[in-house]
mmCIF file with all atom_site columns, C-alpha atoms in Angstrom:
data_model
loop_
_atom_site.group_PDB
_atom_site.id
_atom_site.type_symbol
_atom_site.label_atom_id
_atom_site.label_alt_id
_atom_site.label_comp_id
_atom_site.label_asym_id
_atom_site.label_entity_id
_atom_site.label_seq_id
_atom_site.pdbx_PDB_ins_code
_atom_site.Cartn_x
_atom_site.Cartn_y
_atom_site.Cartn_z
_atom_site.occupancy
_atom_site.B_iso_or_equiv
_atom_site.pdbx_formal_charge
_atom_site.auth_seq_id
_atom_site.auth_comp_id
_atom_site.auth_asym_id
_atom_site.auth_atom_id
_atom_site.pdbx_PDB_model_num
ATOM 1   C CA . GLN Z 1 1   ? -6.328 -7.186  -25.883 1.00 89.00 ? 1   GLN Z CA 1
ATOM 2   C CA . VAL Z 1 2   ? -3.239 -6.496  -23.807 1.00 95.00 ? 2   VAL Z CA 1
ATOM 3   C CA . GLN Z 1 3   ? -3.008 -6.424  -20.031 1.00 97.00 ? 3   GLN Z CA 1
ATOM 4   C CA . LEU Z 1 4   ? -0.113 -4.594  -18.390 1.00 98.00 ? 4   LEU Z CA 1
ATOM 5   C CA . VAL Z 1 5   ? 0.972  -4.989  -14.778 1.00 97.00 ? 5   VAL Z CA 1
ATOM 6   C CA . GLU Z 1 6   ? 3.663  -2.761  -13.280 1.00 97.00 ? 6   GLU Z CA 1
ATOM 7   C CA . SER Z 1 7   ? 5.798  -3.566  -10.269 1.00 97.00 ? 7   SER Z CA 1
ATOM 8   C CA . GLY Z 1 8   ? 8.976  -2.403  -8.580  1.00 98.00 ? 8   GLY Z CA 1
ATOM 9   C CA . GLY Z 1 9   ? 7.959  0.946   -7.154  1.00 97.00 ? 9   GLY Z CA 1
ATOM 10  C CA . GLY Z 1 10  ? 8.780  2.009   -3.627  1.00 97.00 ? 10  GLY Z CA 1
ATOM 11  C CA . LEU Z 1 11  ? 10.136 4.623   -1.252  1.00 98.00 ? 11  LEU Z CA 1
ATOM 12  C CA . VAL Z 1 12  ? 13.813 5.479   -1.694  1.00 98.00 ? 12  VAL Z CA 1
ATOM 13  C CA . GLN Z 1 13  ? 16.191 8.274   -0.796  1.00 98.00 ? 13  GLN Z CA 1
ATOM 14  C CA . ALA Z 1 14  ? 17.560 10.728  -3.310  1.00 98.00 ? 14  ALA Z CA 1
ATOM 15  C CA . GLY Z 1 15  ? 20.451 9.238   -5.249  1.00 98.00 ? 15  GLY Z CA 1
ATOM 16  C CA . ALA Z 1 16  ? 19.116 5.696   -5.042  1.00 98.00 ? 16  ALA Z CA 1
ATOM 17  C CA . SER Z 1 17  ? 18.106 3.396   -7.885  1.00 98.00 ? 17  SER Z CA 1
ATOM 18  C CA . LEU Z 1 18  ? 14.964 1.464   -8.736  1.00 98.00 ? 18  LEU Z CA 1
ATOM 19  C CA . ARG Z 1 19  ? 13.935 -0.834  -11.548 1.00 98.00 ? 19  ARG Z CA 1
ATOM 20  C CA . LEU Z 1 20  ? 10.333 -0.884  -12.639 1.00 98.00 ? 20  LEU Z CA 1
ATOM 21  C CA . SER Z 1 21  ? 8.891  -3.838  -14.506 1.00 98.00 ? 21  SER Z CA 1
ATOM 22  C CA . CYS Z 1 22  ? 5.836  -4.067  -16.710 1.00 98.00 ? 22  CYS Z CA 1
ATOM 23  C CA . ALA Z 1 23  ? 4.646  -7.547  -17.605 1.00 97.00 ? 23  ALA Z CA 1
ATOM 24  C CA . ALA Z 1 24  ? 2.393  -7.825  -20.630 1.00 97.00 ? 24  ALA Z CA 1
ATOM 25  C CA . SER Z 1 25  ? -0.132 -10.586 -21.242 1.00 95.00 ? 25  SER Z CA 1
ATOM 26  C CA . GLY Z 1 26  ? -2.798 -11.330 -23.799 1.00 94.00 ? 26  GLY Z CA 1
ATOM 27  C CA . ARG Z 1 27  ? -0.429 -11.256 -26.744 1.00 92.00 ? 27  ARG Z CA 1
ATOM 28  C CA . THR Z 1 28  ? 3.206  -10.482 -27.459 1.00 90.00 ? 28  THR Z CA 1
ATOM 29  C CA . LEU Z 1 29  ? 4.319  -6.891  -27.983 1.00 90.00 ? 29  LEU Z CA 1
ATOM 30  C CA . THR Z 1 30  ? 6.482  -7.698  -30.990 1.00 87.00 ? 30  THR Z CA 1
ATOM 31  C CA . ASN Z 1 31  ? 4.709  -5.158  -33.202 1.00 88.00 ? 31  ASN Z CA 1
ATOM 32  C CA . ASP Z 1 32  ? 4.142  -2.553  -30.519 1.00 93.00 ? 32  ASP Z CA 1
ATOM 33  C CA . ARG Z 1 33  ? 5.780  0.359   -28.846 1.00 96.00 ? 33  ARG Z CA 1
ATOM 34  C CA . ALA Z 1 34  ? 5.996  0.397   -25.058 1.00 97.00 ? 34  ALA Z CA 1
ATOM 35  C CA . GLY Z 1 35  ? 6.236  3.509   -22.971 1.00 97.00 ? 35  GLY Z CA 1
ATOM 36  C CA . TRP Z 1 36  ? 6.519  4.802   -19.438 1.00 98.00 ? 36  TRP Z CA 1
ATOM 37  C CA . PHE Z 1 37  ? 4.670  7.855   -18.185 1.00 98.00 ? 37  PHE Z CA 1
ATOM 38  C CA . ARG Z 1 38  ? 4.456  9.351   -14.719 1.00 98.00 ? 38  ARG Z CA 1
ATOM 39  C CA . GLN Z 1 39  ? 2.106  11.577  -12.799 1.00 98.00 ? 39  GLN Z CA 1
ATOM 40  C CA . ALA Z 1 40  ? 3.185  13.662  -9.844  1.00 96.00 ? 40  ALA Z CA 1
ATOM 41  C CA . PRO Z 1 41  ? 0.644  14.853  -7.260  1.00 91.00 ? 41  PRO Z CA 1
ATOM 42  C CA . GLY Z 1 42  ? -1.361 17.749  -8.638  1.00 94.00 ? 42  GLY Z CA 1
ATOM 43  C CA . LYS Z 1 43  ? 0.237  17.517  -12.078 1.00 97.00 ? 43  LYS Z CA 1
ATOM 44  C CA . GLU Z 1 44  ? -0.682 16.059  -15.419 1.00 97.00 ? 44  GLU Z CA 1
ATOM 45  C CA . ARG Z 1 45  ? 0.697  12.749  -16.551 1.00 97.00 ? 45  ARG Z CA 1
ATOM 46  C CA . GLU Z 1 46  ? 3.926  13.196  -18.519 1.00 98.00 ? 46  GLU Z CA 1
ATOM 47  C CA . PHE Z 1 47  ? 6.039  11.180  -20.910 1.00 98.00 ? 47  PHE Z CA 1
ATOM 48  C CA . VAL Z 1 48  ? 9.143  9.489   -19.505 1.00 98.00 ? 48  VAL Z CA 1
ATOM 49  C CA . ALA Z 1 49  ? 10.482 6.966   -22.031 1.00 98.00 ? 49  ALA Z CA 1
ATOM 50  C CA . THR Z 1 50  ? 9.479  4.827   -24.976 1.00 98.00 ? 50  THR Z CA 1
ATOM 51  C CA . ILE Z 1 51  ? 10.903 1.874   -26.874 1.00 97.00 ? 51  ILE Z CA 1
ATOM 52  C CA . GLN Z 1 52  ? 9.956  0.383   -30.230 1.00 96.00 ? 52  GLN Z CA 1
ATOM 53  C CA . TRP Z 1 53  ? 9.780  -3.306  -29.490 1.00 93.00 ? 53  TRP Z CA 1
ATOM 54  C CA . SER Z 1 54  ? 11.005 -4.640  -32.826 1.00 92.00 ? 54  SER Z CA 1
ATOM 55  C CA . THR Z 1 55  ? 13.991 -2.312  -33.291 1.00 93.00 ? 55  THR Z CA 1
ATOM 56  C CA . GLY Z 1 56  ? 14.848 -1.325  -29.751 1.00 93.00 ? 56  GLY Z CA 1
ATOM 57  C CA . ASN Z 1 57  ? 14.859 2.349   -30.717 1.00 95.00 ? 57  ASN Z CA 1
ATOM 58  C CA . ARG Z 1 58  ? 14.431 4.488   -27.597 1.00 97.00 ? 58  ARG Z CA 1
ATOM 59  C CA . ASP Z 1 59  ? 13.477 8.016   -26.703 1.00 97.00 ? 59  ASP Z CA 1
ATOM 60  C CA . TYR Z 1 60  ? 13.469 9.823   -23.370 1.00 98.00 ? 60  TYR Z CA 1
ATOM 61  C CA . ALA Z 1 61  ? 12.140 12.953  -21.778 1.00 98.00 ? 61  ALA Z CA 1
ATOM 62  C CA . ASP Z 1 62  ? 14.912 15.499  -21.297 1.00 98.00 ? 62  ASP Z CA 1
ATOM 63  C CA . SER Z 1 63  ? 14.416 15.392  -17.531 1.00 97.00 ? 63  SER Z CA 1
ATOM 64  C CA . VAL Z 1 64  ? 15.456 11.722  -17.325 1.00 98.00 ? 64  VAL Z CA 1
ATOM 65  C CA . LYS Z 1 65  ? 18.084 11.407  -20.070 1.00 98.00 ? 65  LYS Z CA 1
ATOM 66  C CA . GLY Z 1 66  ? 21.263 9.901   -18.725 1.00 97.00 ? 66  GLY Z CA 1
ATOM 67  C CA . ARG Z 1 67  ? 19.527 8.588   -15.597 1.00 98.00 ? 67  ARG Z CA 1
ATOM 68  C CA . PHE Z 1 68  ? 16.739 6.324   -16.853 1.00 98.00 ? 68  PHE Z CA 1
ATOM 69  C CA . THR Z 1 69  ? 17.012 3.406   -19.261 1.00 98.00 ? 69  THR Z CA 1
ATOM 70  C CA . ILE Z 1 70  ? 14.093 1.640   -20.916 1.00 98.00 ? 70  ILE Z CA 1
ATOM 71  C CA . SER Z 1 71  ? 14.565 -1.908  -22.120 1.00 97.00 ? 71  SER Z CA 1
ATOM 72  C CA . ARG Z 1 72  ? 12.527 -4.967  -23.044 1.00 96.00 ? 72  ARG Z CA 1
ATOM 73  C CA . ASP Z 1 73  ? 12.793 -8.716  -22.688 1.00 95.00 ? 73  ASP Z CA 1
ATOM 74  C CA . ASN Z 1 74  ? 11.215 -10.557 -25.588 1.00 92.00 ? 74  ASN Z CA 1
ATOM 75  C CA . ALA Z 1 75  ? 11.114 -13.921 -23.841 1.00 94.00 ? 75  ALA Z CA 1
ATOM 76  C CA . LYS Z 1 76  ? 9.314  -12.471 -20.817 1.00 96.00 ? 76  LYS Z CA 1
ATOM 77  C CA . ASN Z 1 77  ? 7.188  -9.993  -22.795 1.00 95.00 ? 77  ASN Z CA 1
ATOM 78  C CA . THR Z 1 78  ? 8.245  -7.435  -20.218 1.00 97.00 ? 78  THR Z CA 1
ATOM 79  C CA . VAL Z 1 79  ? 9.456  -3.860  -20.414 1.00 97.00 ? 79  VAL Z CA 1
ATOM 80  C CA . TYR Z 1 80  ? 11.690 -2.316  -17.769 1.00 98.00 ? 80  TYR Z CA 1
ATOM 81  C CA . LEU Z 1 81  ? 12.600 1.147   -16.589 1.00 98.00 ? 81  LEU Z CA 1
ATOM 82  C CA . GLN Z 1 82  ? 15.938 1.298   -14.807 1.00 98.00 ? 82  GLN Z CA 1
ATOM 83  C CA . MET Z 1 83  ? 16.202 4.505   -12.804 1.00 98.00 ? 83  MET Z CA 1
ATOM 84  C CA . ILE Z 1 84  ? 19.414 5.744   -11.190 1.00 98.00 ? 84  ILE Z CA 1
ATOM 85  C CA . SER Z 1 85  ? 20.354 8.937   -9.373  1.00 98.00 ? 85  SER Z CA 1
ATOM 86  C CA . LEU Z 1 86  ? 16.739 9.442   -8.400  1.00 98.00 ? 86  LEU Z CA 1
ATOM 87  C CA . LYS Z 1 87  ? 15.623 12.915  -7.392  1.00 98.00 ? 87  LYS Z CA 1
ATOM 88  C CA . PRO Z 1 88  ? 12.629 14.060  -5.317  1.00 97.00 ? 88  PRO Z CA 1
ATOM 89  C CA . GLU Z 1 89  ? 11.099 15.463  -8.504  1.00 97.00 ? 89  GLU Z CA 1
ATOM 90  C CA . ASP Z 1 90  ? 10.950 11.920  -9.901  1.00 98.00 ? 90  ASP Z CA 1
ATOM 91  C CA . THR Z 1 91  ? 8.231  11.153  -7.358  1.00 98.00 ? 91  THR Z CA 1
ATOM 92  C CA . GLY Z 1 92  ? 4.939  10.049  -8.849  1.00 98.00 ? 92  GLY Z CA 1
ATOM 93  C CA . VAL Z 1 93  ? 2.852  7.177   -10.088 1.00 98.00 ? 93  VAL Z CA 1
ATOM 94  C CA . TYR Z 1 94  ? 4.585  5.456   -12.987 1.00 98.00 ? 94  TYR Z CA 1
ATOM 95  C CA . TYR Z 1 95  ? 2.442  3.943   -15.708 1.00 98.00 ? 95  TYR Z CA 1
ATOM 96  C CA . CYS Z 1 96  ? 3.367  1.465   -18.389 1.00 98.00 ? 96  CYS Z CA 1
ATOM 97  C CA . ALA Z 1 97  ? 1.627  1.681   -21.750 1.00 98.00 ? 97  ALA Z CA 1
ATOM 98  C CA . ALA Z 1 98  ? 1.564  -0.137  -25.083 1.00 96.00 ? 98  ALA Z CA 1
ATOM 99  C CA . GLY Z 1 99  ? 0.637  1.194   -28.489 1.00 91.00 ? 99  GLY Z CA 1
ATOM 100 C CA . HIS Z 1 100 ? 1.257  0.834   -32.201 1.00 88.00 ? 100 HIS Z CA 1
ATOM 101 C CA . GLN Z 1 101 ? 4.919  0.777   -33.110 1.00 85.00 ? 101 GLN Z CA 1
ATOM 102 C CA . ASN Z 1 102 ? 4.563  3.381   -35.849 1.00 84.00 ? 102 ASN Z CA 1
ATOM 103 C CA . HIS Z 1 103 ? 3.613  6.107   -33.403 1.00 83.00 ? 103 HIS Z CA 1
ATOM 104 C CA . VAL Z 1 104 ? 6.262  8.459   -32.103 1.00 85.00 ? 104 VAL Z CA 1
ATOM 105 C CA . GLY Z 1 105 ? 5.369  7.432   -28.586 1.00 91.00 ? 105 GLY Z CA 1
ATOM 106 C CA . VAL Z 1 106 ? 5.595  10.633  -26.577 1.00 93.00 ? 106 VAL Z CA 1
ATOM 107 C CA . ARG Z 1 107 ? 1.857  11.355  -26.296 1.00 94.00 ? 107 ARG Z CA 1
ATOM 108 C CA . GLU Z 1 108 ? -0.677 9.537   -24.152 1.00 95.00 ? 108 GLU Z CA 1
ATOM 109 C CA . SER Z 1 109 ? -3.094 9.364   -27.062 1.00 94.00 ? 109 SER Z CA 1
ATOM 110 C CA . GLU Z 1 110 ? -0.664 7.107   -28.952 1.00 95.00 ? 110 GLU Z CA 1
ATOM 111 C CA . TYR Z 1 111 ? -1.132 4.304   -26.466 1.00 96.00 ? 111 TYR Z CA 1
ATOM 112 C CA . ALA Z 1 112 ? -4.141 1.983   -26.371 1.00 95.00 ? 112 ALA Z CA 1
ATOM 113 C CA . TYR Z 1 113 ? -3.288 -0.053  -23.303 1.00 97.00 ? 113 TYR Z CA 1
ATOM 114 C CA . TRP Z 1 114 ? -2.299 1.089   -19.826 1.00 98.00 ? 114 TRP Z CA 1
ATOM 115 C CA . GLY Z 1 115 ? -1.276 -0.515  -16.571 1.00 98.00 ? 115 GLY Z CA 1
ATOM 116 C CA . GLN Z 1 116 ? -2.624 0.458   -13.169 1.00 97.00 ? 116 GLN Z CA 1
ATOM 117 C CA . GLY Z 1 117 ? 0.540  2.281   -12.122 1.00 98.00 ? 117 GLY Z CA 1
ATOM 118 C CA . THR Z 1 118 ? 3.167  1.847   -9.439  1.00 98.00 ? 118 THR Z CA 1
ATOM 119 C CA . GLN Z 1 119 ? 4.137  4.488   -6.876  1.00 98.00 ? 119 GLN Z CA 1
ATOM 120 C CA . VAL Z 1 120 ? 7.669  5.837   -6.747  1.00 98.00 ? 120 VAL Z CA 1
ATOM 121 C CA . THR Z 1 121 ? 8.523  8.167   -3.874  1.00 98.00 ? 121 THR Z CA 1
ATOM 122 C CA . VAL Z 1 122 ? 11.950 9.770   -3.608  1.00 98.00 ? 122 VAL Z CA 1
ATOM 123 C CA . SER Z 1 123 ? 12.752 11.496  -0.326  1.00 98.00 ? 123 SER Z CA 1
ATOM 124 C CA . SER Z 1 124 ? 15.318 14.266  0.005   1.00 94.00 ? 124 SER Z CA 1
#
């Protein structure tokens, strides 16, 4: 069993940066894939970024490529989402998730464990 706890959300102005953290406990994520999803008000949850823990291979949604960076810290068993040049359309609740490393990682169904989410609000 894996527990995930996100932190780092907040209210920022457009153009600002934030770094989200997701601390995992219960076991290490060495053989997993970690991902970030977000859900804007009135919209479905959508894929943001994913990383294969063992190889570091990454993938991003087109809407965040070049602005967001996913990374992981093996020693801390933590995954991060560095966000720069934030836009109002990045507003939403950001969720961390963990799943099997062999999945592609862009669908919610590929993840077995989810955090509670952290709110990111970007004002114009």
